[in-house]
XYZ file of C-alpha atoms in Angstrom:
143
model
C -1.630 13.449 -16.476
C -2.087 15.484 -19.603
C -5.363 15.164 -21.471
C -5.380 12.137 -23.754
C -2.622 10.324 -22.031
C -3.565 6.635 -21.766
C -0.699 5.211 -19.779
C 1.141 6.192 -16.621
C 4.411 8.006 -17.183
C 7.329 5.558 -17.935
C 9.029 6.579 -14.663
C 6.012 5.306 -12.674
C 5.887 2.125 -14.826
C 9.542 1.461 -14.111
C 8.953 1.976 -10.436
C 6.135 -0.529 -10.393
C 8.372 -2.974 -12.259
C 11.044 -2.497 -9.499
C 8.354 -3.079 -6.776
C 7.374 -6.268 -8.615
C 11.107 -7.301 -8.651
C 11.229 -6.682 -4.886
C 8.146 -8.888 -4.494
C 9.987 -11.627 -6.399
C 12.965 -11.285 -4.064
C 10.681 -11.275 -1.021
C 8.869 -14.569 -2.048
C 12.188 -16.272 -3.194
C 14.004 -15.782 0.206
C 11.390 -17.478 2.430
C 12.807 -20.530 4.263
C 11.265 -22.529 7.022
C 12.980 -21.884 10.291
C 14.346 -18.387 9.424
C 13.364 -15.582 11.777
C 11.651 -12.496 10.461
C 14.834 -10.494 11.161
C 16.949 -12.965 9.146
C 14.481 -12.890 6.304
C 14.421 -9.053 6.324
C 18.225 -8.824 6.168
C 18.363 -11.367 3.339
C 15.643 -9.691 1.322
C 17.246 -6.220 1.604
C 20.668 -7.608 0.861
C 19.506 -9.408 -2.273
C 17.348 -6.468 -3.426
C 20.282 -4.012 -3.049
C 22.585 -6.336 -4.960
C 20.057 -6.502 -7.808
C 19.883 -2.715 -7.955
C 16.305 -2.317 -6.659
C 16.066 1.397 -5.620
C 15.725 2.081 -1.896
C 13.782 -1.197 -0.921
C 11.767 -1.273 2.302
C 9.934 -4.285 3.683
C 7.236 -4.117 6.434
C 5.368 -7.378 6.384
C 3.506 -9.372 8.975
C 1.741 -12.714 9.561
C -2.056 -12.819 8.658
C -4.704 -14.889 10.287
C -8.225 -14.858 11.756
C -7.507 -11.622 13.653
C -5.590 -9.943 10.771
C -2.215 -9.332 12.566
C -1.365 -12.704 14.021
C 1.518 -13.169 16.480
C 3.784 -14.798 13.865
C 7.038 -13.291 12.566
C 7.382 -9.621 11.823
C 9.407 -8.826 8.732
C 10.550 -5.225 9.207
C 8.550 -2.062 9.978
C 8.407 1.100 7.899
C 10.601 2.850 10.430
C 12.806 -0.198 11.319
C 14.723 -1.906 8.473
C 17.358 -3.725 10.560
C 15.928 -5.692 13.395
C 12.651 -5.837 15.182
C 13.240 -7.334 18.649
C 10.682 -9.779 19.838
C 8.355 -10.588 16.938
C 11.215 -10.237 14.440
C 12.874 -13.144 16.280
C 9.849 -15.447 15.618
C 10.607 -18.239 13.121
C 8.869 -18.892 9.792
C 6.742 -22.003 9.609
C 4.925 -23.612 6.726
C 1.187 -23.038 6.139
C 1.207 -19.447 7.125
C -0.102 -16.346 5.281
C 1.449 -12.959 5.177
C 0.773 -9.387 4.051
C 3.651 -8.770 1.709
C 3.971 -5.032 2.214
C 6.868 -3.217 0.772
C 7.949 -0.205 -1.178
C 10.672 1.255 -3.597
C 11.753 4.869 -3.893
C 13.271 6.438 -6.883
C 13.401 9.510 -9.138
C 10.488 9.998 -11.529
C 11.781 11.999 -14.537
C 8.333 13.058 -15.696
C 7.744 14.681 -12.325
C 10.588 17.119 -12.535
C 12.932 14.423 -11.144
C 11.075 14.264 -7.845
C 11.696 11.217 -5.606
C 8.561 9.084 -5.295
C 7.880 6.153 -3.005
C 5.635 3.439 -4.469
C 4.101 1.007 -1.989
C 2.469 -2.248 -2.864
C 0.654 -4.907 -0.813
C -0.162 -8.466 -1.735
C -1.256 -11.349 0.381
C 0.973 -14.481 0.161
C 0.938 -18.067 1.424
C 3.983 -19.964 2.558
C 3.591 -23.685 2.029
C 5.779 -26.700 1.833
C 4.500 -27.587 -1.670
C 4.731 -24.146 -3.314
C 7.098 -22.082 -1.149
C 5.871 -18.429 -0.841
C 3.336 -17.479 -3.510
C 0.764 -14.763 -4.071
C -2.817 -15.727 -3.129
C -4.040 -13.830 -6.246
C -2.613 -12.002 -9.250
C -0.151 -9.191 -8.440
C -0.618 -5.668 -9.757
C 1.678 -5.301 -12.813
C 0.117 -2.142 -14.352
C -1.597 0.981 -13.156
C -5.370 1.324 -13.185
C -6.000 4.775 -14.462
C -9.161 6.702 -13.611
C-alpha cells in the first residue's frame, strides 16, 4: 500500500464483502438431513444466482480430533460431488469449519484476479440453525 494509506483498497474491501455474503449463503442453506453434496450444490447455486464472484466452498465437520468423520462440503479441487464423506448427512449439534473463497478482479492491482479465502467456525443447532461461534471478519487488519 502507498505510504499514508489507512484502508485496504476498495477492490479488496468489496471482495471481503462478497466473501461475507457467501458466508451468509452458506449458513442459511444448512438443513438437517441434507448431505454435504446436496448442501454444496445448493450453496453454489444460490451464491451464483446472487452474483457472488467465483464462489468455492471446502468445509468439514469439526470435533475432538479436528477433522471429524461428518459431512464433507466440497474440496478446493472438487466443487461438484465428493463421493463418500460428501454423502454423509447433516445432523444438529455439530460444528464445522466454514472454509470458502471468492475470486474477482481488483482494479487497484492492475485488474489482476485475486482469490480471497476466509475461515470461520460455525455451530449447527436446532435452536439457532447455523451460526458463527465468534464474530466474523468484516474488515481488514492492516499492519
